[in-house]
Amino acid sequence: MPEHYAPRRMADPWNFEGESASLSHVSGTLTLVEGSSFCISSRSGDMVPGLPHGLFFQDTRFLSRLQVEINEQAPEPLAAAVSEPFSAVVAARTRPTPGKADSHLMVFRSRWIGRGMREDIEIRNFGDEPAYCSLVIAVDVDFANLFEVKEGRQPQAGERSFEAKGGSLTYRTQKGSVRRGVHVEFGPGAVIAGGRATFEVIVPASGSWSTCIQVSPIIDEQPIEPRYKCGESVDRSTPVQRLARWRSQIPMLQTDHDDLREVVGRSAEDLGALRIFDPDHPERAVIAAGAPWFMTLFGRDSLITSWFALIVDPDLALGVLQTLARFQGTTVDPRNDEEPGRILH
């Protein structure tokens, strides 16, 4: 018999030893977009330092690390589902204890982004006995520029401050005249030490426990109110309502060709996700150049895309034309290449 098939000696042939095989291999990245906000993480939900992960808003990374551990181990990812362009749910399980082939604890991370981020973490106990859990959430931020992250460059250094108060963390930085900050609020019971929040909980048998994280950017000392707040319903948020209106108004295709129907449906969903809105003219929708790195208005890309989409929604082309006209160059400014008559990008 080959050596790697040799039977393994165990004290009890009916007990499992070693680490169980993963139920599902979850690889790749998870990307969410909403206006000028986007989030990139592993499909486990973690944002890992050193990778192009993070929470971005207005071309700045406001979270460069978000990692979860339960009982000193990262949960084992099972599946990730994107329910809307701006929200997702990640399912995982805690690592089985030695001698056990399975775990009774499941972890669900529900995430919404928009002018910041909200994440609900729920631990469900499917066992017959209460379970002790030490949940640790590690966060950090480097306030890197979007292009520094995209190109893998070291973020520009600047003055940096950190404050832990109650159940929250606040980071601030100043790079020249640019001031940025982020406020991370944890649910009740969090104990803060450094950039880590710890919860010590007992999850009842056949029960659950949950907490919430809220991330709020700060720009030039002005806090930005996230679209999704802990404790509030997400069903009536602006992105949810806008997407529902988009889906109800676009033309419906009836065909026996399954592939064609799928392509048209997927394209309509992608167009809906790429729409961004002018805060001064919220009725005007424009098309961003692309997700996730170019969630902004481009002259060429937005014009061509909205032209091709005339049959779906002519209002997109109108919004692009009106917005580009609004920002058309009027003076000579070498700092941003503005020239009279020139169009953005």
XYZ file of C-alpha atoms in Angstrom:
345
model
C 0.000 0.000 0.000
C 1.426 3.467 -0.879
C 2.707 5.365 2.116
C 0.122 8.161 1.852
C -2.653 5.564 2.145
C -1.265 3.988 5.312
C -3.883 3.830 8.093
C -3.411 6.299 10.912
C -3.171 5.024 14.474
C -5.732 6.523 16.845
C -6.501 5.972 20.485
C -10.136 5.352 19.574
C -11.005 4.328 15.989
C -14.377 6.087 16.252
C -12.956 9.521 17.187
C -11.937 12.098 14.599
C -8.459 13.602 14.844
C -7.064 16.486 12.844
C -8.729 19.324 10.971
C -11.913 18.772 9.007
C -12.065 19.346 5.278
C -13.593 22.612 4.174
C -17.201 22.389 3.072
C -16.669 25.012 0.388
C -13.606 26.709 -1.060
C -14.371 30.421 -1.163
C -11.746 32.335 -3.124
C -11.493 35.590 -5.037
C -12.755 38.996 -3.997
C -16.080 40.471 -2.947
C -16.813 43.901 -4.442
C -19.690 46.218 -3.506
C -20.425 49.640 -5.036
C -22.771 52.516 -4.235
C -22.167 55.902 -5.835
C -18.624 57.056 -5.003
C -18.360 54.395 -2.268
C -17.009 50.941 -2.893
C -15.646 48.092 -0.840
C -13.261 45.274 -1.785
C -12.617 42.318 0.503
C -11.884 38.635 0.365
C -14.961 36.471 -0.026
C -14.672 35.679 3.671
C -15.570 39.323 4.293
C -12.128 40.212 5.681
C -10.152 43.189 4.427
C -6.539 42.055 4.602
C -3.595 44.482 5.025
C -1.151 44.492 2.139
C -3.821 43.691 -0.452
C -5.928 46.122 -2.535
C -8.781 45.642 -0.077
C -10.674 48.273 1.851
C -13.582 50.661 2.128
C -13.273 53.618 -0.263
C -15.174 56.883 -0.417
C -14.378 59.894 -2.595
C -11.036 58.403 -3.719
C -9.760 57.694 -0.181
C -9.427 54.361 1.640
C -11.227 54.711 4.980
C -10.642 51.105 6.094
C -7.544 49.132 5.150
C -8.134 46.308 7.621
C -11.218 44.534 8.939
C -10.594 41.021 10.212
C -12.747 38.832 12.437
C -11.616 36.050 14.766
C -13.700 33.820 17.012
C -11.938 31.990 19.811
C -8.578 33.055 18.383
C -9.231 31.636 14.919
C -10.576 33.053 11.681
C -13.967 31.500 10.834
C -13.991 29.086 7.917
C -15.784 30.739 4.946
C -18.552 28.728 3.333
C -20.345 31.043 0.885
C -20.797 34.669 -0.112
C -23.904 36.125 -1.767
C -24.299 39.618 -3.240
C -27.961 40.501 -2.820
C -27.665 44.024 -4.268
C -24.736 45.979 -5.780
C -24.232 47.618 -2.374
C -24.911 44.704 0.001
C -23.754 41.149 0.607
C -23.961 38.316 3.122
C -21.043 36.030 4.003
C -21.652 32.688 5.737
C -18.930 30.921 7.713
C -18.517 28.460 10.552
C -16.185 28.419 13.507
C -13.358 25.909 13.401
C -14.348 22.530 14.893
C -12.818 21.759 18.284
C -10.202 18.966 18.446
C -11.820 15.556 18.163
C -14.906 16.942 16.414
C -15.641 16.758 12.695
C -18.118 19.621 12.673
C -18.936 22.891 14.388
C -22.274 23.952 15.841
C -21.513 27.668 15.429
C -22.305 29.571 12.238
C -21.247 33.167 11.556
C -23.147 35.506 9.237
C -21.715 38.870 8.160
C -24.239 41.189 6.460
C -22.648 44.278 4.893
C -24.078 47.451 3.363
C -22.038 50.332 1.930
C -22.941 53.898 1.039
C -21.140 57.027 2.315
C -19.567 54.623 4.814
C -20.407 51.097 5.871
C -22.547 49.031 8.192
C -21.846 45.403 9.029
C -24.005 43.128 11.158
C -22.273 40.084 12.653
C -24.487 37.261 13.874
C -23.355 34.056 15.587
C -25.885 31.209 15.594
C -25.561 28.196 17.864
C -27.141 25.050 16.409
C -25.942 22.919 19.300
C -27.784 21.630 22.350
C -25.563 23.474 24.831
C -24.618 27.156 25.328
C -21.349 28.114 23.630
C -18.700 30.564 24.803
C -17.353 32.901 22.113
C -14.577 35.455 22.169
C -15.160 37.647 19.113
C -12.274 39.945 18.099
C -12.654 42.564 15.345
C -9.378 44.148 14.194
C -9.513 47.400 12.202
C -6.977 49.825 10.750
C -6.827 52.596 8.153
C -4.057 54.169 6.096
C -6.124 56.847 4.284
C -4.381 55.889 1.054
C -5.332 57.575 -2.187
C -7.296 55.354 -4.558
C -4.486 55.337 -7.134
C -1.882 54.489 -4.495
C -3.895 51.378 -3.675
C -4.649 50.481 -7.283
C -0.999 50.788 -8.312
C 0.386 49.122 -5.186
C 2.335 52.207 -4.071
C 3.227 53.088 -0.499
C 0.690 55.623 0.858
C 1.977 59.149 1.355
C 2.978 59.725 4.978
C 1.200 62.300 7.107
C 0.366 63.220 10.679
C -1.825 60.565 12.275
C -3.848 60.373 15.488
C -5.871 57.635 17.156
C -8.544 57.824 19.846
C -10.462 55.071 21.617
C -13.535 56.230 23.493
C -16.254 54.016 24.914
C -17.125 51.475 22.242
C -15.624 53.395 19.316
C -12.371 54.131 17.507
C -11.501 57.352 15.665
C -8.539 57.729 13.319
C -7.414 61.045 11.823
C -4.670 62.132 9.456
C -3.419 65.310 7.792
C -1.352 65.244 4.608
C -0.569 68.831 3.699
C -3.896 70.624 3.507
C -5.849 67.367 3.158
C -7.547 66.201 6.372
C -9.316 62.874 6.644
C -10.686 60.755 9.451
C -12.895 57.777 10.162
C -15.105 56.880 13.121
C -15.774 53.197 13.809
C -18.617 52.491 16.242
C -19.081 49.023 17.737
C -22.163 47.539 19.369
C -22.739 47.389 23.147
C -20.297 45.277 25.138
C -17.203 45.978 23.048
C -13.895 46.293 24.909
C -11.429 48.406 22.940
C -7.664 47.846 23.075
C -5.516 49.350 20.345
C -7.216 48.735 17.019
C -9.161 45.732 18.287
C -12.674 45.398 19.695
C -13.382 42.289 21.783
C -16.732 40.781 22.769
C -16.998 37.989 25.364
C -20.384 36.317 24.934
C -22.329 33.150 25.680
C -24.516 32.099 22.747
C -27.525 30.128 24.047
C -28.322 26.659 22.748
C -30.380 26.871 19.527
C -30.078 30.656 19.824
C -28.063 33.540 18.423
C -26.136 36.682 19.339
C -25.427 39.689 17.130
C -23.646 43.014 17.037
C -23.194 45.848 14.563
C -20.270 47.902 13.233
C -20.809 51.370 11.750
C -18.050 53.136 9.787
C -18.393 56.899 9.179
C -15.848 58.849 7.071
C -14.694 62.310 8.170
C -13.660 64.825 5.482
C -12.084 68.141 6.506
C -13.390 67.615 10.053
C -16.950 67.146 8.773
C -18.481 63.756 9.659
C -20.235 62.047 6.751
C -23.543 60.421 7.650
C -23.629 56.825 6.342
C -26.639 55.710 4.337
C -26.973 52.626 6.540
C -26.953 53.005 10.315
C -26.976 50.369 13.015
C -30.444 49.773 14.398
C -32.267 51.280 11.406
C -34.165 49.498 8.639
C -32.299 49.195 5.355
C -35.424 48.665 3.240
C -36.252 52.375 2.954
C -32.750 53.620 2.184
C -32.150 55.813 -0.869
C -30.090 53.193 -2.798
C -32.767 50.525 -2.252
C -35.535 52.815 -3.473
C -33.523 54.047 -6.476
C -32.699 50.506 -7.553
C -36.327 49.420 -7.165
C -37.467 52.311 -9.389
C -34.806 51.450 -11.970
C -35.920 47.821 -12.130
C -39.571 48.795 -12.468
C -38.956 51.269 -15.312
C -36.487 49.540 -17.643
C -37.922 47.564 -20.583
C -38.515 43.854 -20.066
C -37.275 41.370 -22.677
C -39.383 38.341 -23.582
C -37.496 35.684 -25.523
C -37.079 31.924 -25.721
C -33.304 32.401 -25.951
C -32.130 31.876 -22.363
C -28.607 33.214 -22.928
C -29.885 36.426 -24.526
C -32.354 36.992 -21.701
C -29.595 36.454 -19.132
C -27.168 38.835 -20.874
C -29.762 41.607 -21.180
C -30.867 41.155 -17.562
C -27.286 41.162 -16.257
C -26.474 44.262 -18.353
C -29.483 46.120 -16.965
C -28.448 45.255 -13.401
C -24.886 46.429 -14.072
C -26.082 49.724 -15.545
C -28.229 50.266 -12.476
C -25.241 49.618 -10.216
C -23.007 52.031 -12.163
C -25.339 54.994 -11.766
C -24.143 57.861 -9.580
C -26.063 60.972 -8.589
C -25.097 64.628 -8.289
C -25.732 65.710 -4.647
C -26.846 69.152 -5.907
C -29.131 67.597 -8.534
C -30.221 64.203 -7.138
C -32.688 63.740 -9.977
C -29.781 63.504 -12.456
C -28.297 60.032 -12.867
C -24.995 59.613 -14.688
C -22.997 56.499 -15.568
C -19.662 55.916 -13.867
C -16.744 54.705 -15.967
C -16.422 51.345 -14.201
C -16.439 49.444 -10.938
C -14.696 49.453 -8.628
C -11.750 51.749 -9.406
C -13.500 54.300 -11.626
C -16.776 55.039 -9.863
C -16.821 58.601 -11.156
C -17.914 60.595 -14.186
C -15.741 60.295 -17.321
C -16.478 62.296 -20.451
C -15.754 59.593 -23.011
C -16.859 56.468 -21.118
C -20.056 57.982 -19.707
C -21.080 59.516 -23.044
C -20.559 56.313 -25.032
C -22.281 54.103 -22.462
C -25.305 56.363 -22.073
C -25.563 56.607 -25.884
C -25.656 52.804 -26.178
C -28.231 52.692 -23.351
C -30.704 55.095 -25.002
C -33.078 52.221 -25.755
C -33.102 51.274 -22.046
C -33.244 54.693 -20.371
C -32.765 57.972 -22.291
C -32.638 59.847 -18.976
C -29.104 58.538 -18.481
C -27.858 60.375 -21.554
C -29.656 63.544 -20.463
C -28.104 63.376 -17.014
C -24.608 62.798 -18.433
C -24.914 65.743 -20.848
C -26.266 68.095 -18.190
C -23.610 67.126 -15.644
C -20.685 67.329 -18.091
C -21.951 70.744 -19.216
C -22.127 71.853 -15.599
C -18.462 70.994 -15.036
C -17.146 72.044 -18.447
C -13.893 73.998 -18.184
C -14.060 77.790 -18.070
C -10.526 78.879 -17.116
C -6.919 77.733 -17.441
C -5.855 75.812 -14.314
C -2.663 73.689 -14.586
C -3.446 71.953 -11.273
C -6.261 69.900 -12.820
C -5.653 70.489 -16.559
C -8.766 72.668 -16.826
C -9.049 74.705 -20.024
C -11.969 76.732 -21.481
C -14.420 74.338 -23.105
C -12.649 71.202 -21.946
C -14.722 68.206 -20.759
C -13.889 66.073 -17.695
C -11.492 63.207 -18.445
